[in-house]
XYZ file of C-alpha atoms in Angstrom:
341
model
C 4.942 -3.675 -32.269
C 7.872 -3.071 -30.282
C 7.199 -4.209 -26.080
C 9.642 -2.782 -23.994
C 10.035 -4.049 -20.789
C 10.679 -0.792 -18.128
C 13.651 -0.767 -15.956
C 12.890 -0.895 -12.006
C 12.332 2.597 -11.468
C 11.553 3.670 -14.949
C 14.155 5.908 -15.760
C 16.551 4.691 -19.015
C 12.885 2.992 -20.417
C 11.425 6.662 -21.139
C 14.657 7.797 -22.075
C 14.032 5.250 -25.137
C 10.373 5.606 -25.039
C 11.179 9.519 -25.763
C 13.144 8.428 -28.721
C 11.679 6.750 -30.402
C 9.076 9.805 -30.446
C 11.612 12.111 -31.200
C 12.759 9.970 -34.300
C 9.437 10.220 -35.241
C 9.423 14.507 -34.958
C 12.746 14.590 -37.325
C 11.413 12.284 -39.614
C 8.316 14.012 -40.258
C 5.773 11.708 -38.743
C 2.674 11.774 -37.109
C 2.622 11.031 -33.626
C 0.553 9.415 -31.159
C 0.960 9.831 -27.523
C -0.665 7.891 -24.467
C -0.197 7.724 -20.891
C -2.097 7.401 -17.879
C 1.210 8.935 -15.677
C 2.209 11.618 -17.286
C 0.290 14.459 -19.317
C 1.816 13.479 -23.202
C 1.984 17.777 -23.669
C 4.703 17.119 -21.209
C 6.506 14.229 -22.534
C 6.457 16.019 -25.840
C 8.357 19.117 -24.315
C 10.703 16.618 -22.533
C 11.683 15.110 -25.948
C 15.473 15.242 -26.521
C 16.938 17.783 -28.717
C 18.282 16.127 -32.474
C 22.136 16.456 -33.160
C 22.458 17.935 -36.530
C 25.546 16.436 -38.493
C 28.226 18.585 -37.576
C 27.280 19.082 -34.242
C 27.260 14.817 -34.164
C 30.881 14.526 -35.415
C 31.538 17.457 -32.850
C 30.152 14.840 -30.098
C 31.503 12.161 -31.276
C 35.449 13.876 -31.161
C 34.857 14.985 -28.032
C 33.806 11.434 -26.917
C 37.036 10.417 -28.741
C 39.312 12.240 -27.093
C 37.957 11.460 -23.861
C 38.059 8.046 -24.100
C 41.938 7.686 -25.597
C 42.671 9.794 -22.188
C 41.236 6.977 -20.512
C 42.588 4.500 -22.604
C 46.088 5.719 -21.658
C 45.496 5.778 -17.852
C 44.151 2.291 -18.292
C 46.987 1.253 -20.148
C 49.720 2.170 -17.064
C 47.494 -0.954 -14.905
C 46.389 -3.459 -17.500
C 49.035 -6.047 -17.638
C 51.771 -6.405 -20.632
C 50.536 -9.408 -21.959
C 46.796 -7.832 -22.523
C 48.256 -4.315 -24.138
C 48.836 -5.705 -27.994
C 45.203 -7.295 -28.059
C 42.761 -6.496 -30.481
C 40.401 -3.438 -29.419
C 36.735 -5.148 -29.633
C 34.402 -2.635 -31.780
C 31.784 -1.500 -28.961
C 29.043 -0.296 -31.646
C 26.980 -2.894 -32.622
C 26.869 -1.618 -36.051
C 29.475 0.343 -37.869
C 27.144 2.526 -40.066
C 25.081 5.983 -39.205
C 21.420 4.463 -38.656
C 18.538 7.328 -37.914
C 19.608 10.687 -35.697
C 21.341 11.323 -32.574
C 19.935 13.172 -30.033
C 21.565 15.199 -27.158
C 19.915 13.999 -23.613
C 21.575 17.492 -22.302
C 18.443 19.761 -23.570
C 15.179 19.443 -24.909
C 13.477 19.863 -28.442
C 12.398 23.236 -29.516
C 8.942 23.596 -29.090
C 8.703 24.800 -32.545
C 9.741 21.848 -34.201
C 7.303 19.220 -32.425
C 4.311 21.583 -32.798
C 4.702 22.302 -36.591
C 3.774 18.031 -37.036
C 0.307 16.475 -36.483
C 0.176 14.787 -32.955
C -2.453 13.241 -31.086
C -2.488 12.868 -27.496
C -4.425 10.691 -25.445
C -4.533 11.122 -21.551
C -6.344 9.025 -19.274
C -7.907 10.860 -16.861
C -9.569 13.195 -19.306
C -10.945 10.244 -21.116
C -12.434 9.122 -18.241
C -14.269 12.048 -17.576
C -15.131 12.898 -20.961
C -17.253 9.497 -21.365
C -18.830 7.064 -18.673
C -17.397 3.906 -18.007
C -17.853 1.045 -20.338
C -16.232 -2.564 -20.545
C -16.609 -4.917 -23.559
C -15.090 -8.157 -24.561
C -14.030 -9.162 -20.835
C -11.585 -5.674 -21.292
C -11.322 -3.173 -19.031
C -12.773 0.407 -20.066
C -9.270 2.146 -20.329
C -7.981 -0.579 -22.968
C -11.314 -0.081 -24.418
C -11.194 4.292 -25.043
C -7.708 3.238 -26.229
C -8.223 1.177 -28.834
C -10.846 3.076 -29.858
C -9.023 6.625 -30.219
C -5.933 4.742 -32.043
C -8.608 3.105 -34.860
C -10.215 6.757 -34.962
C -6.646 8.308 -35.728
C -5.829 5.561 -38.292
C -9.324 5.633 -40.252
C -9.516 9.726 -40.340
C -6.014 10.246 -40.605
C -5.571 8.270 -43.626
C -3.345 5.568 -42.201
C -5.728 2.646 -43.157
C -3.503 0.374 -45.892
C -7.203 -1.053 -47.028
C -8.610 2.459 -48.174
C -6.652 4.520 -51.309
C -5.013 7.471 -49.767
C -5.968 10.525 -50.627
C -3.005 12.266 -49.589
C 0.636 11.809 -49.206
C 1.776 8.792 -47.316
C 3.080 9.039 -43.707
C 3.862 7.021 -40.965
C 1.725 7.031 -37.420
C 4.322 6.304 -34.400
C 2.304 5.372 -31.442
C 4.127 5.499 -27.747
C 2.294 3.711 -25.301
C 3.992 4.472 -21.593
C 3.556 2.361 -19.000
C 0.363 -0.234 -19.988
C -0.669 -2.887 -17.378
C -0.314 -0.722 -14.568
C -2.350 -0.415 -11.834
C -3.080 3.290 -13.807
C -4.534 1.713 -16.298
C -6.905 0.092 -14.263
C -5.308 -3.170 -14.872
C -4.490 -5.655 -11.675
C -1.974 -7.888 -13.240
C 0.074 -6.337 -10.967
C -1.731 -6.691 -7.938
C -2.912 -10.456 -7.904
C -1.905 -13.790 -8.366
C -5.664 -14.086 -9.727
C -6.387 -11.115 -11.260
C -10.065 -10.459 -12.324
C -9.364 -8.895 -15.869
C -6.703 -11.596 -16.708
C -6.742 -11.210 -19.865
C -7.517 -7.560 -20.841
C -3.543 -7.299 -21.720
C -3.661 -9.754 -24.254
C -6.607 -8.961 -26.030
C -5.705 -5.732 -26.268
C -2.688 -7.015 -27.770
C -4.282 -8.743 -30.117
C -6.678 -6.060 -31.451
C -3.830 -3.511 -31.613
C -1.655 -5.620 -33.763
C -3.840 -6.295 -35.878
C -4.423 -2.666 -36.285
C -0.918 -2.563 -37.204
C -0.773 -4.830 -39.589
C -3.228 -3.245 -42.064
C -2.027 0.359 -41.497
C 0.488 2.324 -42.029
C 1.934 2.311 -38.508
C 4.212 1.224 -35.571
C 4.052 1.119 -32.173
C 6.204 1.219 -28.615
C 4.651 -0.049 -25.232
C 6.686 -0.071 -22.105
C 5.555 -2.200 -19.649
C 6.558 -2.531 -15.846
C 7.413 -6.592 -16.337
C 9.195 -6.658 -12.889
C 5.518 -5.842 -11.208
C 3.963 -9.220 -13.245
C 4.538 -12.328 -11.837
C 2.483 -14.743 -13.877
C 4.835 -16.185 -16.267
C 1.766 -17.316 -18.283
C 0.560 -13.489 -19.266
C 4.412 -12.488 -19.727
C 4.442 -15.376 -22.218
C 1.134 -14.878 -24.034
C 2.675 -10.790 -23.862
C 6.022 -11.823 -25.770
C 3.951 -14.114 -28.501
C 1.883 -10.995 -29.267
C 4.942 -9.009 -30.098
C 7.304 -8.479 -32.671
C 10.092 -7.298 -30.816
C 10.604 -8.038 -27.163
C 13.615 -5.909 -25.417
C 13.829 -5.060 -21.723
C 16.247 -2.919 -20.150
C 17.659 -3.850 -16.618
C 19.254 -0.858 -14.772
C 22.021 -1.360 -12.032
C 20.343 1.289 -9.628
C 20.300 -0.573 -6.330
C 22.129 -4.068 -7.817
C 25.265 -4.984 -6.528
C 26.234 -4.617 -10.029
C 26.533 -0.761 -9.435
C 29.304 -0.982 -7.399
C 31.339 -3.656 -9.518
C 34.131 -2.554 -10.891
C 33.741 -4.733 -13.720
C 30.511 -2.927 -14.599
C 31.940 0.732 -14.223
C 31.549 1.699 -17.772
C 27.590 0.694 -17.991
C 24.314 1.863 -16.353
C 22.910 -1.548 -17.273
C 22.037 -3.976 -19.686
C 19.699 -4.938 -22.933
C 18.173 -7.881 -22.675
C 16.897 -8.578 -26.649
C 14.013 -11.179 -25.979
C 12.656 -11.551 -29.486
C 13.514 -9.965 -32.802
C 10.866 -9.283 -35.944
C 10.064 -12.316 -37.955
C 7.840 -10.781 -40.127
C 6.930 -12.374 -43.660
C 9.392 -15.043 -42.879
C 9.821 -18.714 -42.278
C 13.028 -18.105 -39.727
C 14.246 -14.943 -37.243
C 17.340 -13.147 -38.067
C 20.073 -14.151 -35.407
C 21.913 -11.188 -33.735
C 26.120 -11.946 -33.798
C 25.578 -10.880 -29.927
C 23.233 -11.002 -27.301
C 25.374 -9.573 -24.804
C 24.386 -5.595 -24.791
C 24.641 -2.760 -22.360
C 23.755 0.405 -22.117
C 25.380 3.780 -20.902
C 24.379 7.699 -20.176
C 27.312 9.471 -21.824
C 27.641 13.175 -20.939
C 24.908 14.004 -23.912
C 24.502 10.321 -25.575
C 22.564 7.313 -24.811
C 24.392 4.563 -26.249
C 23.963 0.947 -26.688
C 27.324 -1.341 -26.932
C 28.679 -4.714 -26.634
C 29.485 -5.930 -23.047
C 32.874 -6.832 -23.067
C 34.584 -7.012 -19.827
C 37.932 -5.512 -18.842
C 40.518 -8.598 -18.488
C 41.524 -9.616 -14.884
C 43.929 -7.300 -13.179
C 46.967 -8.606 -10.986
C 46.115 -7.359 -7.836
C 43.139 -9.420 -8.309
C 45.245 -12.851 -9.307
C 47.718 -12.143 -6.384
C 45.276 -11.691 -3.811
C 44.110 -15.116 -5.389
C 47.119 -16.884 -4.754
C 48.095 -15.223 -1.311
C 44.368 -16.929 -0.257
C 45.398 -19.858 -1.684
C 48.888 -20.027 0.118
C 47.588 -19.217 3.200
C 45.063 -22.314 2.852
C 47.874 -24.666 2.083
C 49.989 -23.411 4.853
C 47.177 -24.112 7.408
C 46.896 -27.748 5.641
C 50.790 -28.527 6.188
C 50.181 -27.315 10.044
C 47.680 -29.363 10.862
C 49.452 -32.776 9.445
C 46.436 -33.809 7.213
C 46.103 -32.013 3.960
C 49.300 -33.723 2.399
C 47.039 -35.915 0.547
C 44.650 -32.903 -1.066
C 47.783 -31.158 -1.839
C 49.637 -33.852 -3.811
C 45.942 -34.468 -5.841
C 46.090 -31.095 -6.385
C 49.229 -31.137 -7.817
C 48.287 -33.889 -10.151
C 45.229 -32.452 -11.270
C 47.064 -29.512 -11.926
């Protein structure tokens, strides 16, 4: 169960929500799809198209060349001292994991449609069937859970039961869950009257998991819930916890220090499953970027201090002595400075 906590407006968290399906197309899964947004006939035709291997290394020079071009520009205004230092490796891994996909254009309808997918829209299922509410759950979590144990048990996904048929994998892509679309009112109250529909839901759906043959992405709008409490309870009932934080609207947009990135990855919690300890990542500091066609994750490293910056340092620093020595009493702070220097 993978909880993925949704950028402010959305954008770069179903850009990895449609991924993750889209992994799921190449690899020959079956897919489940629900939303109460966005029709999931649409998100499927929004999918990313899959870079085959030649076109990847194709990418990948172009991205190359590209970057040395900007590596030389950058090397005329970094300072000597910093030009003979090591390069860091931006990848967090150095081997080919999965496919690549190019953000440019979409799938071809013909390769989603020739796998089994199951869709599940809200407003159809709500009137399809009356409303109902069980276990202190709201009726949406409810149809939910219920259409996902339907798929599992009829699809042959149920671990318990000898299949019958080949083996495959159900992804399930959740968008958007504990929003006010889902009938839920985290959101809305500090006392919320189905307070704990979330986790209870949660609760039945990973335990769903854990007997089938499945896995599962939810995105969740975590900057609309402010009870720590739920957010905790949330993070206990996953197995991996990331959230994305775009720089749309930050001051960091306009930092020059943060001119290569569209924002960061915050890795909350890593799988621990069947085991006494977590792995430990070698970093935690990640960020993300929108190439031209690639959606990339790296390691923030930032650029080292230029010497505009460190003169208009000192001339500030000048000027503050200089306005000491005028006035007659800043001799003392000077000569401490001095020594503490």
């Amino acid at each position: 169960l993978v909880f993925t906590e949704e950028d402010k407006y959305g954008l770069y968290s179903n850009l990895l929500f449609k991924y993750f399906l889209a992994e799921g197309v190449v690899c020959g899964h079956e897919l489940f799809v629900a939303s109460a947004k966005e029709h999931p006939d649409n998100i499927l035709k929004e999918l990313p198209a899959p870079l085959l291997d030649d076109t990847y290394r194709n990418e990948l020079g172009e991205e190359a060349t590209a970057v040395k071009s900007e590596d030389f520009q950058d090397s005329m205004k970094i300072a000597w001292r910093y030009q003979n230092l090591p390069k860091m490796e931006a990848s967090p891994t150095s081997t080919k994991f999965g496919h690549y996909y190019d953000v440019s254009k979409t799938m071809p309808p013909e390769l989603f449609q020739s796998r089994n997918w199951h869709s599940f829209y809200l407003p159809e299922e709500l009137s399809l069937q009356p409303k109902m509410k069980t276990c202190n759950m709201n009726s949406a979590y409810t149809r939910l859970l219920q259409s996902i144990q339907r798929i599992i048990y009829q699809e042959g996904f149920d671990g318990s039961d000898p299949q019958k048929k080949q083996k495959n994998i159900l992804r399930i892509g959740i968008q958007s869950l504990g929003s006010m679309l889902w009938g839920d009112d985290i959101c809305s109250s500090d006392t919320p009257e189905d307070i704990h529909s979330l986790t209870k839901f949660l609760y039945v759906l990973r335990a769903l998991l854990r007997k089938s043959l499945s896995a599962c992405i939810i995105t969740v709008p975590a900057h609309l819930i402010q009870n720590k409490a739920i957010m905790e309870r949330v993070t206990n009932l996953s197995d991996m916890v990331v959230g994305l934080e775009s720089f749309i609207g930050s001051e960091r947009e306009t930092n020059p220090l943060y001119k290569d990135y569209h924002g960061l990855v915050h890795v909350h919690q890593i799988p621990r499953l069947n085991s006494l300890i977590c792995d430990v990542s070698d970093t935690k500091d990640l960020a993300f970027r929108l190439k031209r066609k690639l959606f990339t994750i790296e390691r923030l490293h930032l650029p080292p201090d230029l010497s505009d910056t460190v003169s208009r340092t000192s001339k500030q620093d000048l000027a503050e002595s200089a306005k000491l020595l005028s006035s007659g009493c800043g001799a003392m702070a000077i000569g401490k400075k001095h020594l503490d220097f």
